[in-house]
Amino acid sequence: MKQNLFDTQALRPLAAVVDAGGFTAAAAGLCKTQAAVSAAIAGLERAAGCRLLQRSRQGCRPTPAGEMVVGYARRILSLLDEAAVALETAKPAGTLRLGVPDEGVAGLVASVVEGLARDCPQGLVDLRCDLSAGLEAALMAGELDAVVVVREPGSARGELVFRDRLVWCVPPGREPHLSRPLPVALFAEGCRTRPMVLAALASAGIAWREVCRASHIAGLTAMAGRGLAVTALARRTVPQGWRVLSSGEGGLPVLPDYEAALILPPRPTPLARRLAGLLLGPSRPERAAPPQDPFLR
């Protein structure tokens, strides 16, 4: 037999025709034209020097020679599919340029780095911390391979990683939330949770004054920790010893949820795809923040 008998471009259509019982159904299943499938089978039959399919009004069925070739074809195609899966799941090397807001380092990034270290021991995570808008701009400029950002209200951009609730919190033994105008410590302009907090205060008609602001959670809690102000954080990133205010305490409004999303470029790298697998899993349901999830702004 000629070597090109085992051209996989022809073997797959052959198996498909036998499975489907005809050229039309096989072509539809392969997303090819019927003419292309017919040409592939004709090439196989020329190489084999005999008929591989018996055509009739009832459809197509393999000849004895066809039965033999189809058996080998299935084994070859199975091995090729297995090789493709092995390559896809091979441990990729290289650098993952990952962008997250500052608060993501403590929880989300820690779990990601641990997962990548396990699955991709040759991979390197190059981390950039910034506001969400800055991270999205860097991704579009090709400076990052993947970003996790807080969505703007009403946006469906990216894939949902988790949803969490903002809460009011105060340092231990302090009650700044009882003062008016309300002293608040806020994240800097450009933070996507900042307008959520201010809108909630405006809707409740609460007068407020900004005592301090910071672009990083460590700076914000350090300043607010002097007892000068109340601040809003994700529930699971409230510093140890701080008190989360109960609903309506001090007349403060309930704060909204926010959504953290993963955004990849149109052609993600293997490490970026592995990151998506770690964060999103095989399915992509809406999910509440697990205990280790960080506050992302």
Coordinates of N, CA and C in Angstrom, one line a residue, residues 31-262:
C31 N -18.1 19.5 9.5 CA -18.1 20.9 9.1 C -17.3 21.1 7.8
K32 N -17.5 20.1 6.9 CA -16.8 20.2 5.6 C -17.9 20.1 4.5
T33 N -17.6 20.4 3.3 CA -18.5 20.2 2.2 C -18.5 18.7 1.8
Q34 N -19.7 18.3 1.2 CA -19.8 16.9 0.8 C -18.7 16.6 -0.3
A35 N -18.4 17.6 -1.1 CA -17.4 17.4 -2.2 C -16.1 17.1 -1.5
A36 N -15.7 17.8 -0.5 CA -14.4 17.6 0.2 C -14.3 16.2 0.8
V37 N -15.4 15.7 1.4 CA -15.4 14.4 2.0 C -15.3 13.3 0.9
S38 N -16.0 13.5 -0.2 CA -16.0 12.6 -1.3 C -14.6 12.5 -1.9
A39 N -13.9 13.7 -2.0 CA -12.6 13.7 -2.6 C -11.6 13.0 -1.7
A40 N -11.8 13.1 -0.4 CA -10.9 12.4 0.5 C -11.0 10.9 0.4
I41 N -12.3 10.4 0.4 CA -12.5 9.0 0.2 C -12.0 8.5 -1.1
A42 N -12.2 9.2 -2.1 CA -11.7 8.8 -3.5 C -10.2 8.7 -3.4
G43 N -9.5 9.6 -2.8 CA -8.0 9.5 -2.7 C -7.6 8.3 -1.9
L44 N -8.3 7.9 -0.9 CA -8.0 6.7 -0.1 C -8.2 5.5 -1.0
E45 N -9.3 5.5 -1.7 CA -9.6 4.3 -2.6 C -8.5 4.2 -3.7
R46 N -8.1 5.3 -4.2 CA -7.0 5.2 -5.3 C -5.7 4.6 -4.7
A47 N -5.4 5.1 -3.5 CA -4.2 4.6 -2.8 C -4.3 3.1 -2.5
A48 N -5.5 2.7 -2.0 CA -5.6 1.3 -1.6 C -5.8 0.4 -2.8
G49 N -6.2 1.0 -3.9 CA -6.4 0.1 -5.1 C -7.7 -0.7 -5.1
C50 N -8.6 -0.3 -4.3 CA -9.9 -1.0 -4.2 C -10.9 -0.2 -3.6
R51 N -12.2 -0.6 -3.7 CA -13.3 0.1 -3.0 C -13.3 -0.1 -1.5
L52 N -13.5 1.0 -0.8 CA -13.5 0.9 0.6 C -15.0 1.1 1.1
L53 N -15.8 1.7 0.3 CA -17.2 1.9 0.7 C -18.1 1.3 -0.4
Q54 N -19.2 0.7 0.1 CA -20.2 0.3 -0.9 C -21.4 1.3 -0.8
R55 N -21.6 2.0 -2.0 CA -22.7 3.0 -2.0 C -24.0 2.4 -2.5
S56 N -25.1 2.8 -1.9 CA -26.4 2.4 -2.3 C -27.4 3.4 -1.9
R57 N -28.6 3.3 -2.4 CA -29.7 4.2 -2.0 C -29.9 4.2 -0.5
Q58 N -29.6 3.1 0.2 CA -29.8 3.0 1.6 C -28.7 3.7 2.4
G59 N -27.6 4.1 1.7 CA -26.5 4.7 2.4 C -25.2 4.1 2.0
C60 N -24.2 4.2 2.9 CA -22.9 3.7 2.7 C -22.5 2.7 3.8
R61 N -21.8 1.6 3.4 CA -21.3 0.7 4.4 C -20.0 0.2 3.9
P62 N -19.1 -0.1 4.8 CA -17.7 -0.5 4.3 C -17.7 -1.9 3.6
T63 N -16.8 -1.9 2.7 CA -16.5 -3.2 2.0 C -15.6 -4.0 3.0
P64 N -15.3 -5.3 2.7 CA -14.4 -6.0 3.6 C -13.1 -5.3 3.8
A65 N -12.5 -4.8 2.6 CA -11.3 -4.0 2.7 C -11.5 -2.7 3.5
G66 N -12.7 -2.1 3.3 CA -13.0 -0.9 4.1 C -13.1 -1.2 5.6
E67 N -13.7 -2.3 6.0 CA -13.7 -2.7 7.4 C -12.3 -2.7 8.0
M68 N -11.4 -3.3 7.3 CA -10.0 -3.4 7.8 C -9.4 -2.1 7.9
V69 N -9.5 -1.2 6.9 CA -8.9 0.1 6.9 C -9.5 1.0 8.0
V70 N -10.9 0.9 8.1 CA -11.5 1.7 9.2 C -11.1 1.3 10.6
G71 N -10.8 0.0 10.8 CA -10.3 -0.4 12.1 C -9.0 0.2 12.4
Y72 N -8.1 0.2 11.4 CA -6.8 0.8 11.6 C -6.9 2.3 11.8
A73 N -7.9 2.9 11.0 CA -8.1 4.4 11.0 C -8.5 4.8 12.4
R74 N -9.4 4.0 13.0 CA -9.9 4.4 14.4 C -8.7 4.4 15.4
R75 N -7.9 3.4 15.3 CA -6.7 3.3 16.2 C -5.8 4.4 16.0
I76 N -5.5 4.8 14.7 CA -4.6 5.9 14.4 C -5.2 7.2 14.9
L77 N -6.5 7.4 14.6 CA -7.1 8.7 15.0 C -7.2 8.8 16.6
S78 N -7.4 7.7 17.2 CA -7.4 7.7 18.7 C -6.1 8.1 19.3
L79 N -5.0 7.6 18.7 CA -3.7 7.9 19.1 C -3.3 9.4 18.9
L80 N -3.8 9.9 17.7 CA -3.5 11.3 17.4 C -4.3 12.2 18.3
D81 N -5.5 11.8 18.6 CA -6.3 12.6 19.6 C -5.7 12.6 21.0
E82 N -5.2 11.4 21.3 CA -4.5 11.3 22.6 C -3.3 12.1 22.7
A83 N -2.5 12.2 21.6 CA -1.3 13.0 21.5 C -1.7 14.5 21.6
A84 N -2.8 14.9 21.0 CA -3.2 16.3 21.0 C -3.6 16.7 22.4
V85 N -4.3 15.8 23.1 CA -4.6 16.1 24.5 C -3.4 16.2 25.4
A86 N -2.4 15.3 25.2 CA -1.2 15.3 25.9 C -0.4 16.6 25.7
L87 N -0.4 17.0 24.5 CA 0.3 18.3 24.2 C -0.4 19.5 24.9
E88 N -1.7 19.4 24.8 CA -2.5 20.5 25.4 C -2.3 20.6 26.9
T89 N -2.2 19.5 27.6 CA -2.1 19.4 29.0 C -0.7 19.3 29.5
A90 N 0.3 19.4 28.6 CA 1.7 19.4 29.0 C 2.0 20.6 29.9
K91 N 3.0 20.4 30.7 CA 3.3 21.5 31.6 C 4.0 22.6 30.9
P92 N 3.4 23.7 30.6 CA 4.0 24.8 29.9 C 5.1 25.5 30.7
A93 N 6.1 26.0 30.0 CA 7.1 26.8 30.7 C 6.9 28.2 30.2
G94 N 7.7 29.1 30.7 CA 7.6 30.5 30.3 C 7.1 31.4 31.4
T95 N 6.8 32.6 31.1 CA 6.4 33.6 32.1 C 4.9 34.0 31.9
L96 N 4.2 34.1 33.0 CA 2.8 34.6 33.0 C 2.9 36.0 33.6
R97 N 2.6 37.0 32.8 CA 2.5 38.4 33.2 C 1.1 38.6 33.7
L98 N 1.0 38.6 35.0 CA -0.4 38.7 35.6 C -0.6 40.0 36.3
G99 N -1.7 40.6 36.1 CA -2.1 41.8 36.7 C -3.3 41.7 37.7
V100 N -3.1 42.1 38.9 CA -4.2 42.1 39.9 C -4.1 43.4 40.7
P101 N -5.2 43.8 41.3 CA -5.2 44.9 42.2 C -4.4 44.5 43.4
D102 N -3.9 45.5 44.2 CA -3.0 45.3 45.3 C -3.5 44.3 46.3
E103 N -4.9 44.4 46.6 CA -5.4 43.5 47.6 C -5.5 42.0 47.1
G104 N -5.3 41.7 45.9 CA -5.3 40.4 45.4 C -4.1 39.5 45.8
V105 N -3.0 40.2 46.2 CA -1.8 39.5 46.4 C -2.0 38.5 47.6
A106 N -2.7 38.9 48.6 CA -2.8 38.0 49.8 C -3.6 36.7 49.6
G107 N -4.6 36.7 48.8 CA -5.4 35.5 48.7 C -5.4 34.9 47.3
L108 N -6.0 35.7 46.3 CA -6.1 35.1 45.0 C -4.8 34.7 44.4
V109 N -3.8 35.6 44.4 CA -2.5 35.4 43.8 C -1.8 34.2 44.5
A110 N -1.9 34.2 45.8 CA -1.3 33.1 46.6 C -1.8 31.7 46.1
S111 N -3.1 31.6 45.9 CA -3.6 30.3 45.4 C -3.3 30.0 44.0
V112 N -3.2 31.1 43.2 CA -2.8 30.9 41.8 C -1.4 30.5 41.6
V113 N -0.5 31.2 42.4 CA 0.9 30.8 42.3 C 1.1 29.4 42.8
E114 N 0.4 29.0 43.8 CA 0.5 27.6 44.3 C 0.1 26.6 43.3
G115 N -1.1 26.9 42.6 CA -1.6 26.0 41.6 C -0.7 25.9 40.4
L116 N -0.1 27.1 39.9 CA 0.8 27.1 38.8 C 2.1 26.4 39.1
A117 N 2.6 26.5 40.4 CA 3.8 25.9 40.8 C 3.6 24.4 40.7
R118 N 2.4 23.9 41.1 CA 2.1 22.5 41.0 C 2.0 22.0 39.6
D119 N 1.2 22.7 38.8 CA 0.9 22.2 37.4 C 2.0 22.6 36.4
C120 N 2.7 23.7 36.6 CA 3.6 24.2 35.7 C 4.9 24.6 36.4
P121 N 5.7 23.6 36.8 CA 6.8 23.9 37.7 C 7.9 24.8 37.0
Q122 N 7.9 24.8 35.6 CA 8.8 25.6 34.9 C 8.3 27.0 34.6
G123 N 7.1 27.4 35.1 CA 6.5 28.7 34.8 C 7.0 29.7 35.9
L124 N 7.0 31.0 35.4 CA 7.3 32.1 36.3 C 6.1 33.1 36.3
V125 N 5.7 33.5 37.4 CA 4.6 34.5 37.5 C 5.3 35.9 37.7
D126 N 5.0 36.8 36.8 CA 5.5 38.2 36.9 C 4.3 39.0 37.2
L127 N 4.2 39.5 38.5 CA 3.0 40.1 39.0 C 3.1 41.7 38.9
R128 N 2.0 42.3 38.4 CA 1.8 43.7 38.5 C 0.6 44.1 39.2
C129 N 0.7 45.0 40.2 CA -0.4 45.5 41.0 C -0.8 46.9 40.5
D130 N -2.0 47.1 40.3 CA -2.5 48.5 39.8 C -4.0 48.5 40.0
L131 N -4.6 49.7 39.7 CA -6.0 49.8 39.7 C -6.6 49.0 38.5
S132 N -7.8 48.6 38.6 CA -8.4 47.8 37.5 C -8.3 48.4 36.1
A133 N -8.6 49.7 36.0 CA -8.6 50.4 34.7 C -7.2 50.3 34.1
G134 N -6.2 50.5 35.0 CA -4.8 50.5 34.5 C -4.4 49.1 34.0
L135 N -4.9 48.1 34.7 CA -4.6 46.7 34.3 C -5.2 46.4 33.0
E136 N -6.5 46.8 32.8 CA -7.1 46.5 31.5 C -6.4 47.2 30.4
A137 N -5.9 48.4 30.6 CA -5.2 49.2 29.6 C -3.9 48.5 29.3
A138 N -3.2 47.9 30.3 CA -1.9 47.2 30.1 C -2.2 45.9 29.3
L139 N -3.3 45.3 29.6 CA -3.6 44.0 28.8 C -3.8 44.4 27.3
M140 N -4.6 45.4 27.1 CA -4.9 45.8 25.7 C -3.6 46.2 25.0
A141 N -2.6 46.7 25.7 CA -1.3 47.2 25.1 C -0.4 46.0 24.9
G142 N -0.8 44.8 25.3 CA 0.1 43.6 25.2 C 1.2 43.5 26.3
E143 N 1.0 44.3 27.4 CA 2.0 44.3 28.4 C 1.8 43.2 29.5
L144 N 0.5 42.7 29.5 CA 0.2 41.6 30.4 C -0.5 40.5 29.7
D145 N -0.4 39.3 30.2 CA -1.0 38.1 29.6 C -2.4 37.8 30.2
A146 N -2.7 38.3 31.4 CA -4.0 38.1 32.0 C -4.2 39.1 33.1
V147 N -5.4 39.5 33.4 CA -5.7 40.4 34.5 C -7.0 39.9 35.2
V148 N -7.0 40.1 36.5 CA -8.2 40.0 37.3 C -8.6 41.4 37.8
V149 N -9.8 41.8 37.5 CA -10.2 43.2 37.8 C -11.5 43.2 38.4
V150 N -11.9 44.3 39.0 CA -13.2 44.5 39.5 C -14.0 45.1 38.3
R151 N -15.2 44.5 38.0 CA -16.0 45.0 37.0 C -16.7 46.3 37.4
E152 N -16.9 47.2 36.4 CA -17.7 48.4 36.6 C -19.1 47.9 36.8
P153 N -20.0 48.6 37.6 CA -21.4 48.2 37.7 C -22.1 48.0 36.4
G154 N -22.7 46.9 36.2 CA -23.5 46.6 35.0 C -22.6 46.0 33.9
S155 N -21.3 45.9 34.1 CA -20.5 45.3 33.0 C -20.5 43.8 33.1
A156 N -20.4 43.2 31.9 CA -20.2 41.7 31.9 C -18.9 41.3 31.3
R157 N -17.9 42.2 31.3 CA -16.6 42.0 30.7 C -15.9 40.9 31.4
G158 N -15.2 40.0 30.7 CA -14.4 39.0 31.3 C -15.3 37.8 31.8
E159 N -14.6 36.9 32.5 CA -15.3 35.8 33.1 C -15.3 36.0 34.6
L160 N -16.5 35.8 35.2 CA -16.7 36.0 36.6 C -15.9 35.0 37.4
V161 N -15.0 35.6 38.3 CA -14.2 34.7 39.2 C -15.0 34.5 40.6
F162 N -15.5 35.6 41.1 CA -16.3 35.5 42.3 C -17.0 36.9 42.5
R163 N -18.0 36.8 43.4 CA -18.8 38.0 43.8 C -18.7 38.1 45.3
D164 N -18.4 39.3 45.8 CA -18.3 39.5 47.3 C -19.0 40.8 47.7
R165 N -19.2 41.0 49.0 CA -19.9 42.1 49.5 C -18.9 43.1 50.2
L166 N -19.1 44.4 50.0 CA -18.4 45.4 50.7 C -19.1 45.5 52.1
V167 N -18.3 45.8 53.1 CA -18.8 46.0 54.5 C -18.1 47.2 55.1
W168 N -18.8 47.8 56.0 CA -18.2 48.9 56.8 C -17.5 48.2 58.0
C169 N -16.3 48.8 58.3 CA -15.5 48.2 59.4 C -14.8 49.3 60.1
V170 N -14.5 49.1 61.4 CA -13.9 50.1 62.3 C -12.8 49.4 63.1
P171 N -11.7 50.2 63.5 CA -10.7 49.6 64.3 C -11.2 49.2 65.7
P172 N -10.6 48.3 66.4 CA -11.1 47.8 67.7 C -11.1 49.0 68.7
G173 N -12.3 49.0 69.4 CA -12.4 50.0 70.5 C -12.7 51.4 70.0
R174 N -12.9 51.6 68.7 CA -13.2 52.9 68.2 C -14.6 53.0 67.5
E175 N -15.2 54.2 67.5 CA -16.6 54.3 66.9 C -16.7 55.5 66.0
P176 N -15.8 55.6 65.0 CA -15.9 56.8 64.1 C -17.2 56.8 63.3
H177 N -17.9 55.7 63.2 CA -19.1 55.7 62.4 C -20.3 56.4 63.1
L178 N -20.1 56.8 64.4 CA -21.1 57.5 65.0 C -21.0 59.1 64.9
S179 N -19.9 59.5 64.3 CA -19.6 60.9 64.1 C -20.3 61.4 62.8
R180 N -20.7 62.7 62.9 CA -21.2 63.4 61.7 C -20.6 64.8 61.6
P181 N -20.1 65.2 60.4 CA -20.1 64.3 59.2 C -19.3 63.1 59.3
L182 N -19.7 62.1 58.7 CA -19.0 60.8 58.8 C -17.6 60.8 58.3
P183 N -16.6 60.5 59.2 CA -15.2 60.4 58.7 C -14.9 59.1 58.0
V184 N -14.5 59.2 56.8 CA -14.3 58.0 56.0 C -12.9 57.9 55.4
A185 N -12.4 56.7 55.3 CA -11.1 56.4 54.6 C -11.4 55.7 53.3
L186 N -11.0 56.2 52.2 CA -11.4 55.7 50.9 C -10.2 55.4 50.1
F187 N -10.5 54.4 49.1 CA -9.4 54.2 48.1 C -9.4 55.4 47.2
A188 N -8.3 55.5 46.5 CA -8.0 56.7 45.6 C -8.9 56.7 44.4
E189 N -9.0 57.9 43.8 CA -9.7 58.0 42.6 C -9.3 57.0 41.6
G190 N -10.3 56.5 40.8 CA -10.0 55.4 39.9 C -10.3 54.0 40.4
C191 N -10.4 53.9 41.7 CA -10.8 52.6 42.3 C -12.3 52.4 42.0
R192 N -12.7 51.2 41.6 CA -14.0 51.0 41.1 C -15.0 50.8 42.3
T193 N -14.5 50.5 43.5 CA -15.4 50.4 44.6 C -15.7 51.8 45.3
R194 N -14.8 52.7 45.0 CA -15.0 54.1 45.6 C -16.3 54.7 45.2
P195 N -16.7 54.7 43.9 CA -18.0 55.3 43.6 C -19.2 54.5 44.2
M196 N -19.0 53.2 44.4 CA -20.1 52.4 45.0 C -20.3 52.9 46.4
V197 N -19.2 53.1 47.2 CA -19.4 53.6 48.6 C -20.0 55.0 48.6
L198 N -19.5 55.9 47.8 CA -20.0 57.2 47.8 C -21.5 57.3 47.4
A199 N -21.9 56.4 46.4 CA -23.3 56.4 46.0 C -24.2 55.9 47.1
A200 N -23.7 54.9 47.9 CA -24.5 54.4 49.0 C -24.7 55.5 50.0
L201 N -23.6 56.3 50.3 CA -23.7 57.4 51.3 C -24.7 58.5 50.8
A202 N -24.6 58.8 49.5 CA -25.5 59.8 49.0 C -26.9 59.4 49.0
S203 N -27.2 58.1 48.7 CA -28.6 57.6 48.7 C -29.2 57.6 50.1
A204 N -28.3 57.5 51.1 CA -28.8 57.5 52.5 C -28.8 58.9 53.1
G205 N -28.3 59.9 52.3 CA -28.3 61.2 52.8 C -27.4 61.5 53.9
I206 N -26.3 60.8 54.0 CA -25.3 60.9 55.1 C -24.2 61.9 54.6
A207 N -24.0 62.9 55.4 CA -22.9 63.9 55.2 C -21.6 63.2 55.6
W208 N -20.6 63.4 54.8 CA -19.3 62.7 55.1 C -18.1 63.6 54.8
R209 N -17.0 63.3 55.3 CA -15.8 64.0 55.0 C -14.6 62.9 54.9
E210 N -13.8 63.1 53.9 CA -12.7 62.2 53.6 C -11.5 62.5 54.5
V211 N -11.2 61.6 55.4 CA -10.1 61.8 56.3 C -8.8 61.4 55.6
C212 N -8.8 60.3 54.9 CA -7.6 59.9 54.2 C -7.9 59.0 53.1
R213 N -7.0 58.9 52.1 CA -7.2 58.0 51.0 C -5.9 57.3 50.7
A214 N -5.9 56.2 50.0 CA -4.7 55.4 49.6 C -5.0 54.5 48.4
S215 N -4.0 54.2 47.7 CA -4.1 53.3 46.5 C -3.9 51.9 46.9
H216 N -3.4 51.6 48.2 CA -3.2 50.2 48.6 C -3.9 50.0 49.9
I217 N -4.3 48.8 50.1 CA -5.1 48.4 51.3 C -4.2 48.6 52.6
A218 N -2.9 48.3 52.5 CA -2.1 48.4 53.7 C -2.1 49.9 54.2
G219 N -1.9 50.8 53.3 CA -1.9 52.2 53.6 C -3.2 52.7 54.2
L220 N -4.3 52.2 53.5 CA -5.6 52.7 54.0 C -5.9 52.2 55.4
T221 N -5.7 50.9 55.7 CA -6.0 50.4 57.0 C -5.0 50.9 58.0
A222 N -3.8 51.2 57.6 CA -2.9 51.8 58.6 C -3.4 53.2 59.1
M223 N -3.9 54.0 58.1 CA -4.3 55.3 58.5 C -5.7 55.2 59.2
A224 N -6.6 54.4 58.7 CA -7.9 54.3 59.4 C -7.8 53.6 60.7
G225 N -6.7 52.8 60.9 CA -6.5 52.1 62.1 C -6.2 53.0 63.3
R226 N -5.9 54.2 63.1 CA -5.7 55.2 64.2 C -7.0 55.6 64.8
G227 N -8.1 55.0 64.3 CA -9.4 55.3 64.8 C -10.0 56.6 64.3
L228 N -9.4 57.1 63.2 CA -9.9 58.4 62.7 C -11.1 58.3 61.7
A229 N -11.3 57.1 61.2 CA -12.3 57.0 60.1 C -12.8 55.6 60.1
V230 N -14.0 55.4 59.5 CA -14.6 54.2 59.1 C -14.2 53.9 57.7
T231 N -14.1 52.7 57.3 CA -13.7 52.4 55.9 C -14.5 51.2 55.4
A232 N -14.5 51.0 54.1 CA -15.3 49.9 53.5 C -14.3 48.9 52.8
L233 N -14.4 47.6 53.2 CA -13.6 46.6 52.7 C -14.4 45.4 52.3
A234 N -13.8 44.5 51.6 CA -14.5 43.2 51.4 C -14.5 42.5 52.8
R235 N -15.6 41.7 53.0 CA -15.7 41.1 54.4 C -14.5 40.3 54.8
R236 N -14.0 39.5 53.8 CA -12.9 38.6 54.2 C -11.5 39.2 54.1
T237 N -11.4 40.5 54.0 CA -10.1 41.2 54.0 C -10.1 42.2 55.2
V238 N -11.1 42.2 56.0 CA -11.1 43.1 57.2 C -9.9 42.6 58.1
P239 N -9.1 43.6 58.5 CA -8.0 43.2 59.3 C -8.4 42.5 60.6
Q240 N -7.5 41.6 61.1 CA -7.8 40.9 62.3 C -8.0 41.9 63.5
G241 N -9.0 41.6 64.2 CA -9.3 42.5 65.4 C -10.3 43.6 65.1
W242 N -10.4 44.0 63.8 CA -11.4 45.0 63.4 C -12.8 44.5 63.6
R243 N -13.7 45.4 63.7 CA -15.1 45.0 63.9 C -15.9 45.4 62.6
V244 N -16.6 44.4 62.1 CA -17.5 44.6 61.0 C -18.9 45.1 61.5
L245 N -19.3 46.3 61.0 CA -20.6 46.9 61.5 C -21.7 46.0 61.1
S246 N -22.7 45.9 61.9 CA -23.9 45.2 61.6 C -24.8 46.0 60.6
S247 N -25.7 45.4 60.0 CA -26.5 46.1 59.0 C -27.3 47.3 59.7
G248 N -27.1 48.5 59.1 CA -27.8 49.6 59.6 C -27.1 50.3 60.8
E249 N -26.1 49.7 61.4 CA -25.4 50.2 62.6 C -24.9 51.6 62.3
G250 N -25.2 52.5 63.2 CA -24.7 53.9 63.0 C -25.4 54.6 61.9
G251 N -26.5 54.0 61.4 CA -27.3 54.6 60.3 C -26.6 54.5 58.9
L252 N -25.5 53.7 58.9 CA -24.8 53.5 57.6 C -25.6 52.6 56.7
P253 N -25.5 52.9 55.3 CA -26.3 52.1 54.4 C -25.6 50.8 54.1
V254 N -26.4 49.8 53.6 CA -25.9 48.5 53.2 C -25.1 48.8 51.9
L255 N -23.9 48.2 51.8 CA -23.1 48.4 50.6 C -23.4 47.3 49.6
P256 N -23.1 47.5 48.3 CA -23.5 46.5 47.3 C -22.4 45.5 47.1
D257 N -22.7 44.4 46.4 CA -21.7 43.5 46.0 C -20.9 44.0 44.9
Y258 N -19.7 43.4 44.7 CA -18.9 43.7 43.5 C -18.5 42.4 42.9
E259 N -18.1 42.5 41.6 CA -17.7 41.3 40.9 C -16.3 41.4 40.4
A260 N -15.5 40.3 40.7 CA -14.1 40.2 40.2 C -14.2 39.3 38.9
A261 N -13.5 39.7 37.9 CA -13.5 39.0 36.6 C -12.1 38.8 36.1
L262 N -12.0 37.7 35.4 CA -10.7 37.4 34.7 C -10.9 37.8 33.2

